[in-house]
PDB file of C-alpha atoms in Angstrom:
ATOM      1  CA  UNK A   1       0.063  -0.111  -0.216  1.00  0.00           C
ATOM      2  CA  UNK A   2       2.384   2.570  -1.354  1.00  0.00           C
ATOM      3  CA  UNK A   3       0.057   5.102  -2.089  1.00  0.00           C
ATOM      4  CA  UNK A   4       1.796   7.955  -3.545  1.00  0.00           C
ATOM      5  CA  UNK A   5       5.957   8.445  -3.795  1.00  0.00           C
ATOM      6  CA  UNK A   6       8.230  11.230  -4.983  1.00  0.00           C
ATOM      7  CA  UNK A   7      11.672  10.112  -5.957  1.00  0.00           C
ATOM      8  CA  UNK A   8      14.209  11.458  -5.093  1.00  0.00           C
ATOM      9  CA  UNK A   9      13.661  12.947  -2.134  1.00  0.00           C
ATOM     10  CA  UNK A  10      16.451  14.963  -1.991  1.00  0.00           C
ATOM     11  CA  UNK A  11      18.121  16.536  -4.878  1.00  0.00           C
ATOM     12  CA  UNK A  12      21.098  18.907  -5.695  1.00  0.00           C
ATOM     13  CA  UNK A  13      21.877  20.328  -9.118  1.00  0.00           C
ATOM     14  CA  UNK A  14      23.561  22.937 -10.949  1.00  0.00           C
ATOM     15  CA  UNK A  15      22.122  25.921 -12.718  1.00  0.00           C
ATOM     16  CA  UNK A  16      21.418  24.878 -16.558  1.00  0.00           C
ATOM     17  CA  UNK A  17      20.879  21.421 -15.500  1.00  0.00           C
ATOM     18  CA  UNK A  18      17.938  19.664 -16.734  1.00  0.00           C
ATOM     19  CA  UNK A  19      16.249  17.590 -13.313  1.00  0.00           C
ATOM     20  CA  UNK A  20      13.171  15.390 -13.496  1.00  0.00           C
ATOM     21  CA  UNK A  21      11.187  14.847 -10.262  1.00  0.00           C
ATOM     22  CA  UNK A  22       8.919  11.371 -10.685  1.00  0.00           C
ATOM     23  CA  UNK A  23       5.879  11.028  -9.032  1.00  0.00           C
ATOM     24  CA  UNK A  24       4.244   7.423  -8.902  1.00  0.00           C
ATOM     25  CA  UNK A  25       0.726   6.692  -7.314  1.00  0.00           C
ATOM     26  CA  UNK A  26      -0.627   3.251  -6.923  1.00  0.00           C
ATOM     27  CA  UNK A  27      -4.596   4.271  -6.737  1.00  0.00           C
ATOM     28  CA  UNK A  28      -5.145   4.908 -10.339  1.00  0.00           C
ATOM     29  CA  UNK A  29      -6.337   8.333  -9.298  1.00  0.00           C
ATOM     30  CA  UNK A  30      -7.632  10.397 -12.174  1.00  0.00           C
ATOM     31  CA  UNK A  31      -6.229  13.611 -11.006  1.00  0.00           C
ATOM     32  CA  UNK A  32      -2.574  14.587 -10.338  1.00  0.00           C
ATOM     33  CA  UNK A  33      -1.064  17.539  -9.475  1.00  0.00           C
ATOM     34  CA  UNK A  34       2.686  19.282  -8.959  1.00  0.00           C
ATOM     35  CA  UNK A  35       2.838  22.030  -5.946  1.00  0.00           C
ATOM     36  CA  UNK A  36       6.010  24.151  -4.821  1.00  0.00           C
ATOM     37  CA  UNK A  37       6.352  25.612  -1.127  1.00  0.00           C
ATOM     38  CA  UNK A  38       8.190  28.742  -0.727  1.00  0.00           C
ATOM     39  CA  UNK A  39       8.522  30.514   2.550  1.00  0.00           C
ATOM     40  CA  UNK A  40       5.876  33.266   2.641  1.00  0.00           C
ATOM     41  CA  UNK A  41       3.553  31.651  -0.585  1.00  0.00           C
ATOM     42  CA  UNK A  42       2.584  28.489   1.132  1.00  0.00           C
ATOM     43  CA  UNK A  43       2.190  26.052  -2.001  1.00  0.00           C
ATOM     44  CA  UNK A  44       1.227  26.829  -5.307  1.00  0.00           C
ATOM     45  CA  UNK A  45      -0.012  24.921  -8.365  1.00  0.00           C
ATOM     46  CA  UNK A  46       3.008  24.310 -11.269  1.00  0.00           C
ATOM     47  CA  UNK A  47       0.971  21.832 -13.338  1.00  0.00           C
ATOM     48  CA  UNK A  48      -2.139  19.659 -12.995  1.00  0.00           C
ATOM     49  CA  UNK A  49      -3.480  16.777 -14.953  1.00  0.00           C
ATOM     50  CA  UNK A  50      -6.731  15.403 -15.610  1.00  0.00           C
ATOM     51  CA  UNK A  51      -6.261  11.950 -16.960  1.00  0.00           C
ATOM     52  CA  UNK A  52      -3.333  10.352 -19.053  1.00  0.00           C
ATOM     53  CA  UNK A  53      -2.167  12.430 -21.677  1.00  0.00           C
ATOM     54  CA  UNK A  54      -4.218  15.632 -20.322  1.00  0.00           C
ATOM     55  CA  UNK A  55      -2.309  18.340 -18.682  1.00  0.00           C
ATOM     56  CA  UNK A  56      -2.384  22.112 -18.102  1.00  0.00           C
ATOM     57  CA  UNK A  57      -0.866  24.929 -16.471  1.00  0.00           C
ATOM     58  CA  UNK A  58      -0.961  26.329 -12.934  1.00  0.00           C
ATOM     59  CA  UNK A  59      -0.059  29.217 -11.342  1.00  0.00           C
ATOM     60  CA  UNK A  60       3.250  28.876 -11.644  1.00  0.00           C
ATOM     61  CA  UNK A  61       4.349  26.679 -14.588  1.00  0.00           C
ATOM     62  CA  UNK A  62       7.090  28.987 -16.230  1.00  0.00           C
ATOM     63  CA  UNK A  63      10.489  26.627 -16.549  1.00  0.00           C
ATOM     64  CA  UNK A  64       8.588  23.650 -15.755  1.00  0.00           C
ATOM     65  CA  UNK A  65       7.353  20.812 -18.580  1.00  0.00           C
ATOM     66  CA  UNK A  66       5.225  17.849 -17.174  1.00  0.00           C
ATOM     67  CA  UNK A  67       4.054  14.564 -19.037  1.00  0.00           C
ATOM     68  CA  UNK A  68       1.765  11.879 -18.455  1.00  0.00           C
ATOM     69  CA  UNK A  69       1.964   8.717 -20.281  1.00  0.00           C
ATOM     70  CA  UNK A  70       0.362   6.806 -17.684  1.00  0.00           C
ATOM     71  CA  UNK A  71      -2.017   7.028 -15.268  1.00  0.00           C
ATOM     72  CA  UNK A  72      -0.054   6.460 -12.482  1.00  0.00           C
ATOM     73  CA  UNK A  73       3.234   8.361 -13.366  1.00  0.00           C
ATOM     74  CA  UNK A  74       3.197  12.384 -13.511  1.00  0.00           C
ATOM     75  CA  UNK A  75       7.028  13.564 -13.853  1.00  0.00           C
ATOM     76  CA  UNK A  76       8.022  17.166 -13.306  1.00  0.00           C
ATOM     77  CA  UNK A  77      10.905  18.523 -15.435  1.00  0.00           C
ATOM     78  CA  UNK A  78      12.859  21.532 -14.756  1.00  0.00           C
ATOM     79  CA  UNK A  79      14.253  21.803 -18.423  1.00  0.00           C
ATOM     80  CA  UNK A  80      17.364  24.448 -17.244  1.00  0.00           C
ATOM     81  CA  UNK A  81      16.748  24.659 -13.337  1.00  0.00           C
ATOM     82  CA  UNK A  82      17.822  28.009 -12.096  1.00  0.00           C
ATOM     83  CA  UNK A  83      18.134  29.166  -8.555  1.00  0.00           C
ATOM     84  CA  UNK A  84      14.190  30.445  -8.042  1.00  0.00           C
ATOM     85  CA  UNK A  85      13.265  27.090  -8.482  1.00  0.00           C
ATOM     86  CA  UNK A  86      15.436  25.627  -5.334  1.00  0.00           C
ATOM     87  CA  UNK A  87      12.148  24.736  -3.353  1.00  0.00           C
ATOM     88  CA  UNK A  88      10.235  21.714  -1.699  1.00  0.00           C
ATOM     89  CA  UNK A  89       7.874  19.875  -4.623  1.00  0.00           C
ATOM     90  CA  UNK A  90       4.924  18.007  -3.669  1.00  0.00           C
ATOM     91  CA  UNK A  91       3.052  15.911  -5.679  1.00  0.00           C
ATOM     92  CA  UNK A  92      -0.536  15.122  -4.844  1.00  0.00           C
ATOM     93  CA  UNK A  93      -3.294  13.253  -6.390  1.00  0.00           C
ATOM     94  CA  UNK A  94      -6.981  13.109  -5.995  1.00  0.00           C
ATOM     95  CA  UNK A  95      -9.671  10.145  -6.896  1.00  0.00           C
ATOM     96  CA  UNK A  96     -12.578  11.740  -8.267  1.00  0.00           C
ATOM     97  CA  UNK A  97     -12.647  13.041 -11.730  1.00  0.00           C
ATOM     98  CA  UNK A  98     -14.869  16.071 -12.525  1.00  0.00           C
ATOM     99  CA  UNK A  99     -16.088  16.567  -8.823  1.00  0.00           C
ATOM    100  CA  UNK A 100     -14.139  18.902  -6.790  1.00  0.00           C
ATOM    101  CA  UNK A 101     -13.904  18.766  -2.811  1.00  0.00           C
ATOM    102  CA  UNK A 102     -12.731  15.739  -2.072  1.00  0.00           C
ATOM    103  CA  UNK A 103      -9.088  15.836  -0.439  1.00  0.00           C
ATOM    104  CA  UNK A 104      -5.753  15.906  -1.974  1.00  0.00           C
ATOM    105  CA  UNK A 105      -3.549  13.238  -0.713  1.00  0.00           C
ATOM    106  CA  UNK A 106       0.177  14.497  -0.788  1.00  0.00           C
ATOM    107  CA  UNK A 107       3.401  12.790  -1.719  1.00  0.00           C
ATOM    108  CA  UNK A 108       6.308  12.782   0.832  1.00  0.00           C
ATOM    109  CA  UNK A 109       7.584  16.089  -1.113  1.00  0.00           C
ATOM    110  CA  UNK A 110      11.538  16.355  -2.986  1.00  0.00           C
ATOM    111  CA  UNK A 111      13.501  19.073  -1.612  1.00  0.00           C
ATOM    112  CA  UNK A 112      15.584  20.497  -4.594  1.00  0.00           C
ATOM    113  CA  UNK A 113      18.406  22.897  -4.463  1.00  0.00           C
ATOM    114  CA  UNK A 114      19.856  24.688  -7.133  1.00  0.00           C
ATOM    115  CA  UNK A 115      23.467  26.069  -7.021  1.00  0.00           C
TER     116      UNK A 115
ATOM    117  CA  UNK B   1      -9.556  35.610  -8.227  1.00  0.00           C
ATOM    118  CA  UNK B   2      -9.972  33.283  -5.303  1.00  0.00           C
ATOM    119  CA  UNK B   3      -7.131  33.726  -2.566  1.00  0.00           C
ATOM    120  CA  UNK B   4      -6.571  32.630   1.109  1.00  0.00           C
ATOM    121  CA  UNK B   5      -5.435  34.756   3.669  1.00  0.00           C
ATOM    122  CA  UNK B   6      -3.697  33.360   6.689  1.00  0.00           C
ATOM    123  CA  UNK B   7      -2.172  36.579   8.677  1.00  0.00           C
ATOM    124  CA  UNK B   8      -1.053  34.934  11.478  1.00  0.00           C
ATOM    125  CA  UNK B   9       2.998  33.792  10.460  1.00  0.00           C
ATOM    126  CA  UNK B  10       3.564  32.518  13.715  1.00  0.00           C
ATOM    127  CA  UNK B  11       1.823  31.413  16.825  1.00  0.00           C
ATOM    128  CA  UNK B  12       3.467  30.388  20.246  1.00  0.00           C
ATOM    129  CA  UNK B  13       1.455  28.962  23.163  1.00  0.00           C
ATOM    130  CA  UNK B  14       1.916  27.121  26.262  1.00  0.00           C
ATOM    131  CA  UNK B  15       0.715  23.372  26.649  1.00  0.00           C
ATOM    132  CA  UNK B  16      -2.878  23.391  27.583  1.00  0.00           C
ATOM    133  CA  UNK B  17      -3.803  26.735  25.969  1.00  0.00           C
ATOM    134  CA  UNK B  18      -6.500  26.894  23.633  1.00  0.00           C
ATOM    135  CA  UNK B  19      -5.330  28.473  19.978  1.00  0.00           C
ATOM    136  CA  UNK B  20      -7.051  29.632  17.214  1.00  0.00           C
ATOM    137  CA  UNK B  21      -5.978  29.870  13.410  1.00  0.00           C
ATOM    138  CA  UNK B  22      -7.493  32.608  10.977  1.00  0.00           C
ATOM    139  CA  UNK B  23      -8.416  31.618   7.438  1.00  0.00           C
ATOM    140  CA  UNK B  24     -10.032  34.153   5.718  1.00  0.00           C
ATOM    141  CA  UNK B  25     -10.578  33.510   1.685  1.00  0.00           C
ATOM    142  CA  UNK B  26     -12.004  35.056  -1.424  1.00  0.00           C
ATOM    143  CA  UNK B  27     -13.837  33.791  -4.113  1.00  0.00           C
ATOM    144  CA  UNK B  28     -16.568  34.543  -6.544  1.00  0.00           C
ATOM    145  CA  UNK B  29     -17.706  30.839  -6.728  1.00  0.00           C
ATOM    146  CA  UNK B  30     -21.092  30.590  -4.740  1.00  0.00           C
ATOM    147  CA  UNK B  31     -20.367  26.858  -4.501  1.00  0.00           C
ATOM    148  CA  UNK B  32     -16.351  26.160  -3.269  1.00  0.00           C
ATOM    149  CA  UNK B  33     -14.789  23.993  -0.581  1.00  0.00           C
ATOM    150  CA  UNK B  34     -12.203  24.687   2.004  1.00  0.00           C
ATOM    151  CA  UNK B  35      -9.819  22.734   3.591  1.00  0.00           C
ATOM    152  CA  UNK B  36      -7.044  22.527   6.595  1.00  0.00           C
ATOM    153  CA  UNK B  37      -3.755  20.725   6.210  1.00  0.00           C
ATOM    154  CA  UNK B  38      -1.293  19.966   8.696  1.00  0.00           C
ATOM    155  CA  UNK B  39       2.026  20.031   8.328  1.00  0.00           C
ATOM    156  CA  UNK B  40       4.683  18.680  10.912  1.00  0.00           C
ATOM    157  CA  UNK B  41       8.121  19.232  11.372  1.00  0.00           C
ATOM    158  CA  UNK B  42       8.575  16.122   9.533  1.00  0.00           C
ATOM    159  CA  UNK B  43       7.473  17.569   6.210  1.00  0.00           C
ATOM    160  CA  UNK B  44       4.302  15.606   4.814  1.00  0.00           C
ATOM    161  CA  UNK B  45       1.034  16.952   4.574  1.00  0.00           C
ATOM    162  CA  UNK B  46      -1.957  15.785   6.634  1.00  0.00           C
ATOM    163  CA  UNK B  47      -5.305  16.620   5.660  1.00  0.00           C
ATOM    164  CA  UNK B  48      -7.382  17.617   8.640  1.00  0.00           C
ATOM    165  CA  UNK B  49     -11.062  18.737   7.167  1.00  0.00           C
ATOM    166  CA  UNK B  50     -12.999  19.277   4.258  1.00  0.00           C
ATOM    167  CA  UNK B  51     -16.120  21.887   4.626  1.00  0.00           C
ATOM    168  CA  UNK B  52     -18.449  22.941   1.722  1.00  0.00           C
ATOM    169  CA  UNK B  53     -19.783  26.006   0.770  1.00  0.00           C
ATOM    170  CA  UNK B  54     -23.315  24.724   1.682  1.00  0.00           C
ATOM    171  CA  UNK B  55     -22.702  23.357   5.166  1.00  0.00           C
ATOM    172  CA  UNK B  56     -22.149  26.210   7.861  1.00  0.00           C
ATOM    173  CA  UNK B  57     -22.504  24.034  10.892  1.00  0.00           C
ATOM    174  CA  UNK B  58     -18.911  23.853  13.128  1.00  0.00           C
ATOM    175  CA  UNK B  59     -17.515  20.893  13.268  1.00  0.00           C
ATOM    176  CA  UNK B  60     -15.864  19.199  16.236  1.00  0.00           C
ATOM    177  CA  UNK B  61     -13.421  16.299  16.189  1.00  0.00           C
ATOM    178  CA  UNK B  62     -11.514  15.599  19.765  1.00  0.00           C
ATOM    179  CA  UNK B  63      -9.554  18.985  20.782  1.00  0.00           C
ATOM    180  CA  UNK B  64      -9.984  20.277  17.098  1.00  0.00           C
ATOM    181  CA  UNK B  65     -12.800  22.372  15.927  1.00  0.00           C
ATOM    182  CA  UNK B  66     -13.532  24.830  13.037  1.00  0.00           C
ATOM    183  CA  UNK B  67     -16.020  27.749  12.385  1.00  0.00           C
ATOM    184  CA  UNK B  68     -17.006  28.422   9.261  1.00  0.00           C
ATOM    185  CA  UNK B  69     -18.607  31.697   8.492  1.00  0.00           C
ATOM    186  CA  UNK B  70     -19.402  32.523   4.949  1.00  0.00           C
ATOM    187  CA  UNK B  71     -20.776  36.068   6.060  1.00  0.00           C
ATOM    188  CA  UNK B  72     -17.503  37.196   6.841  1.00  0.00           C
ATOM    189  CA  UNK B  73     -15.710  34.624   4.448  1.00  0.00           C
ATOM    190  CA  UNK B  74     -13.739  33.165   7.467  1.00  0.00           C
ATOM    191  CA  UNK B  75     -12.801  29.399   8.031  1.00  0.00           C
ATOM    192  CA  UNK B  76     -10.969  29.629  11.312  1.00  0.00           C
ATOM    193  CA  UNK B  77      -9.159  26.264  13.301  1.00  0.00           C
ATOM    194  CA  UNK B  78      -9.078  26.463  16.854  1.00  0.00           C
ATOM    195  CA  UNK B  79      -7.372  23.733  19.055  1.00  0.00           C
ATOM    196  CA  UNK B  80      -8.060  23.065  22.407  1.00  0.00           C
ATOM    197  CA  UNK B  81      -5.974  22.253  25.172  1.00  0.00           C
ATOM    198  CA  UNK B  82      -3.205  22.396  23.123  1.00  0.00           C
ATOM    199  CA  UNK B  83      -0.481  19.870  23.043  1.00  0.00           C
ATOM    200  CA  UNK B  84       3.348  20.004  21.577  1.00  0.00           C
ATOM    201  CA  UNK B  85       2.414  17.373  19.398  1.00  0.00           C
ATOM    202  CA  UNK B  86       0.092  20.103  17.730  1.00  0.00           C
ATOM    203  CA  UNK B  87       3.153  22.176  16.575  1.00  0.00           C
ATOM    204  CA  UNK B  88       3.520  22.620  12.909  1.00  0.00           C
ATOM    205  CA  UNK B  89       2.352  24.837   9.830  1.00  0.00           C
ATOM    206  CA  UNK B  90      -1.176  24.578   9.410  1.00  0.00           C
ATOM    207  CA  UNK B  91      -2.390  25.315   5.987  1.00  0.00           C
ATOM    208  CA  UNK B  92      -6.252  26.703   4.825  1.00  0.00           C
ATOM    209  CA  UNK B  93      -7.158  25.850   1.549  1.00  0.00           C
ATOM    210  CA  UNK B  94      -9.881  26.502  -1.184  1.00  0.00           C
ATOM    211  CA  UNK B  95     -11.270  24.561  -4.132  1.00  0.00           C
ATOM    212  CA  UNK B  96     -13.939  25.984  -6.215  1.00  0.00           C
ATOM    213  CA  UNK B  97     -16.232  23.771  -7.632  1.00  0.00           C
ATOM    214  CA  UNK B  98     -16.624  24.102 -10.957  1.00  0.00           C
ATOM    215  CA  UNK B  99     -18.875  21.188 -12.538  1.00  0.00           C
ATOM    216  CA  UNK B 100     -17.998  20.509 -15.967  1.00  0.00           C
ATOM    217  CA  UNK B 101     -14.926  20.774 -15.643  1.00  0.00           C
ATOM    218  CA  UNK B 102     -14.060  21.147 -12.332  1.00  0.00           C
ATOM    219  CA  UNK B 103     -10.055  20.392 -11.567  1.00  0.00           C
ATOM    220  CA  UNK B 104      -9.701  19.993  -7.557  1.00  0.00           C
ATOM    221  CA  UNK B 105      -7.094  22.764  -7.501  1.00  0.00           C
ATOM    222  CA  UNK B 106      -6.237  23.757  -4.718  1.00  0.00           C
ATOM    223  CA  UNK B 107      -5.586  27.524  -3.331  1.00  0.00           C
ATOM    224  CA  UNK B 108      -3.297  27.695  -0.316  1.00  0.00           C
ATOM    225  CA  UNK B 109      -2.663  30.150   2.201  1.00  0.00           C
ATOM    226  CA  UNK B 110       0.608  31.097   3.387  1.00  0.00           C
ATOM    227  CA  UNK B 111       0.424  28.849   6.764  1.00  0.00           C
ATOM    228  CA  UNK B 112       0.438  29.748  10.130  1.00  0.00           C
ATOM    229  CA  UNK B 113       3.700  28.137  12.185  1.00  0.00           C
ATOM    230  CA  UNK B 114       2.053  27.005  15.468  1.00  0.00           C
ATOM    231  CA  UNK B 115       5.061  26.346  18.172  1.00  0.00           C
ATOM    232  CA  UNK B 116       3.605  24.640  21.395  1.00  0.00           C
ATOM    233  CA  UNK B 117       5.727  25.187  24.593  1.00  0.00           C
ATOM    234  CA  UNK B 118       5.897  22.374  27.426  1.00  0.00           C
TER     235      UNK B 118
END
């Protein structure tokens, strides 16, 4: 009963490098989300996905790319990492498509440092 | 635009004190959902409660209680007889209901750090 997992849990990378954060859920939830958490901002939505091959931008999508070829996976790629992307990244999923109000289940987070 | 405001950045109390965390929200929708999440020092996000806009009844769960007032657009969270284990960052969040295209996107407040001293 793994639920929702993220890898790696910690990552240090250099400015300009590409880095991919992985998110995997075992519940077959339709919706998946990526948030970043920064002091003073709470959590902000980067991208979300309603189903495989359906993705859309959130509040802060610039510099990020997502894909969702399989329902259970939702990787987040920083194409050319910048120091401003140093943050804690959370993946989340929710079970019921098309209905708001159901809580999101969050992964443990990935702490990314860009030097 | 939707917005959630948690004006209290940090609160420090002594164990057994009661403490209220404030949450004020803005939305144009008549149907929406409000949430509270807890983030303990270990970093994970723990769901505490969901409330829909049609249900203004207060809710109590053990030492936790929530007061939802549409008239003031507030969804405040009270911990009674606080304990050291309650020390965490607490987030209030808003999700709008958009039937026919609902996305469950959450708009988070900036969080309130609660420190409970023994």
